[in-house]
Coordinates of C-alpha atoms and ligand atoms in Angstrom, one line a residue:
M1 CA 84.3 84.0 103.4
H2 CA 81.5 83.3 106.0
C3 CA 80.5 86.1 108.4
P4 CA 81.8 85.0 111.8
S5 CA 78.7 86.6 113.4
C6 CA 75.8 85.2 111.4
S7 CA 77.5 82.7 109.0
C8 CA 76.1 84.5 106.0
V9 CA 78.3 83.8 102.9
D10 CA 77.9 87.2 101.3
T11 CA 80.5 89.5 102.6
K12 CA 82.2 92.4 100.8
V13 CA 85.7 93.8 101.1
I14 CA 85.6 97.4 102.2
D15 CA 89.3 98.0 102.6
S16 CA 92.4 96.2 101.4
R17 CA 96.0 97.0 102.2
E18 CA 99.4 95.4 102.4
S19 CA 100.9 94.6 105.8
E20 CA 104.1 92.9 107.0
E21 CA 106.0 94.7 104.4
G22 CA 104.0 93.2 101.6
A23 CA 104.1 89.6 102.9
A24 CA 100.4 89.7 103.6
I25 CA 97.3 91.5 102.5
R26 CA 94.9 92.6 105.1
R27 CA 91.2 92.9 104.1
R28 CA 88.5 94.6 106.1
R29 CA 85.2 92.9 105.3
S30 CA 81.6 93.7 106.0
C31 CA 78.8 91.3 106.2
T32 CA 76.1 92.4 103.7
D33 CA 73.4 90.7 105.9
C34 CA 74.2 91.7 109.5
G35 CA 76.8 94.5 109.0
Y36 CA 79.4 92.7 111.2
R37 CA 82.9 93.9 110.2
F38 CA 86.0 91.7 110.5
T39 CA 89.4 91.3 109.1
T40 CA 91.0 88.6 107.0
Y41 CA 94.7 88.1 106.1
E42 CA 96.0 86.6 102.9
R43 CA 99.4 85.1 103.0
L44 CA 101.6 82.7 101.0
E45 CA 101.4 80.3 103.9
N46 CA 98.7 80.1 106.5
Q47 CA 100.3 81.2 109.7
P48 CA 98.3 80.9 112.8
L49 CA 99.1 83.3 115.6
F50 CA 100.5 81.6 118.7
V51 CA 100.9 83.0 122.2
I52 CA 103.7 81.7 124.4
K53 CA 102.7 81.6 128.0
R54 CA 105.1 82.2 130.8
D55 CA 105.3 78.5 131.6
G56 CA 106.5 77.9 128.0
S57 CA 103.3 76.5 126.7
R58 CA 102.1 77.6 123.3
Q59 CA 98.5 78.3 122.5
P60 CA 96.6 79.7 119.5
F61 CA 95.7 83.4 120.0
D62 CA 92.2 83.5 121.5
R63 CA 90.2 86.5 120.4
A64 CA 87.4 85.6 122.7
K65 CA 89.7 85.5 125.7
V66 CA 91.1 89.0 125.0
S67 CA 87.6 90.3 124.4
A68 CA 86.4 88.8 127.7
G69 CA 89.4 90.5 129.5
I70 CA 88.5 93.9 128.0
Q71 CA 84.8 93.4 128.7
A72 CA 85.6 92.8 132.4
A73 CA 87.7 95.9 132.5
V74 CA 85.2 98.2 130.9
K75 CA 82.2 96.9 132.9
G76 CA 79.9 99.9 133.7
R77 CA 82.1 102.2 131.7
P78 CA 80.9 104.1 128.6
V79 CA 82.5 101.7 126.2
E80 CA 80.4 100.1 123.5
D81 CA 80.6 96.5 122.3
I82 CA 81.6 97.8 118.9
D83 CA 84.5 99.6 120.5
I84 CA 85.6 96.4 122.2
M85 CA 85.5 94.5 118.9
A86 CA 87.6 97.3 117.3
M87 CA 90.1 97.1 120.1
V88 CA 90.4 93.3 119.8
E89 CA 90.9 93.7 116.0
R90 CA 93.6 96.3 116.4
I91 CA 95.3 94.1 119.1
E92 CA 95.3 91.1 116.8
D93 CA 96.6 93.2 113.9
K94 CA 99.4 94.6 116.0
L95 CA 100.4 91.1 117.3
R96 CA 100.4 89.7 113.8
L97 CA 102.6 92.4 112.6
V98 CA 105.2 91.3 115.2
G99 CA 105.7 88.2 113.1
G100 CA 106.0 84.7 114.6
D101 CA 104.9 83.9 118.1
V102 CA 104.0 86.5 120.6
T103 CA 104.1 86.3 124.4
T104 CA 101.3 86.7 127.0
S105 CA 103.1 89.9 128.0
D106 CA 102.8 91.2 124.4
V107 CA 99.1 90.5 124.5
G108 CA 98.8 92.2 127.9
H109 CA 100.7 95.3 126.8
S110 CA 98.6 95.6 123.6
V111 CA 95.4 95.4 125.7
L112 CA 96.8 98.1 128.1
D113 CA 97.7 100.3 125.2
E114 CA 94.1 100.1 123.8
L115 CA 92.5 100.7 127.2
R116 CA 94.7 103.6 128.0
A117 CA 93.6 105.3 124.8
T118 CA 89.9 104.5 125.5
D119 CA 89.1 104.7 129.2
E120 CA 91.3 105.4 132.1
V121 CA 89.3 103.6 134.7
A122 CA 89.2 100.4 132.5
Y123 CA 92.9 100.8 132.0
M124 CA 93.6 100.8 135.7
R125 CA 91.3 97.9 136.3
F126 CA 93.0 95.9 133.7
A127 CA 96.4 96.9 135.0
S128 CA 95.4 95.8 138.5
V129 CA 94.6 92.3 137.3
Y130 CA 97.4 92.1 134.8
K131 CA 98.9 89.2 136.7
N132 CA 96.4 87.1 134.8
F133 CA 98.7 87.8 131.8
D134 CA 101.5 86.3 133.9
D135 CA 103.9 89.1 134.2
A136 CA 104.0 90.9 137.5
A137 CA 107.1 92.9 136.5
D138 CA 105.3 94.4 133.5
F139 CA 102.3 95.0 135.7
R140 CA 104.4 97.1 138.1
R141 CA 106.1 99.0 135.2
N142 CA 102.7 99.9 133.7
L143 CA 101.3 101.0 137.1
R144 CA 104.2 103.4 137.4
C145 CA 103.6 104.8 134.0
C146 CA 100.1 105.9 134.9
R147 CA 100.5 109.3 136.6
S148 CA 97.0 109.6 138.0
V149 CA 97.2 106.6 140.4
R150 CA 99.1 106.4 143.6
P151 CA 101.7 103.6 143.8
A152 CA 100.1 100.6 145.4
P153 CA 101.7 99.7 148.7
N154 CA 101.5 96.1 147.9
A155 CA 101.7 96.1 144.2
R156 CA 104.2 93.2 144.5
G157 CA 101.4 90.9 145.4
G158 CA 99.5 92.0 142.4
S159 CA 96.1 91.7 144.1
A160 CA 93.1 93.1 142.4
R161 CA 92.4 96.6 143.5
T162 CA 89.4 97.5 141.5
Q163 CA 87.4 98.5 144.6
S164 CA 89.7 101.5 145.2
L165 CA 89.4 102.5 141.6
R166 CA 85.6 102.7 141.6
R167 CA 84.3 106.2 141.1
Ligands
ZN201 ZN1 76.7 88.6 109.2

């Protein structure tokens, strides 16, 4: 198993556990060279994770895209890169546990859950651009869930409101 960060071939398993009710084994690995940590799954059949977009198209889950979305939301906030990597991993784990395909809405909700637990400002920024995950209805529902923010007068339009959230 090559390290996805430095391509070193020497990685070690630091944790191993069953997931999906025993249908898969999840392994946490650490690169012995650069220390990068990542997760692998062992299954009877290789099952790539697909995301169904609102227009019905199906795309492979894109870790980099999720990471970029989180990075944009946490810009200038006290969130380290290593925290972002951990968030992306937990999101992927969670989505894989759903089994089968997931939707862009599932991805968006998972990101919101992670951000809510990490940084409130980043959470609100992401919620404000949630339309990029194609689900305005879910965006509004999430906005209402957050008690510290006034309801947006034009939330229906889903326009980005990061300016008003800046501290
Ligand atoms: Zn490495």
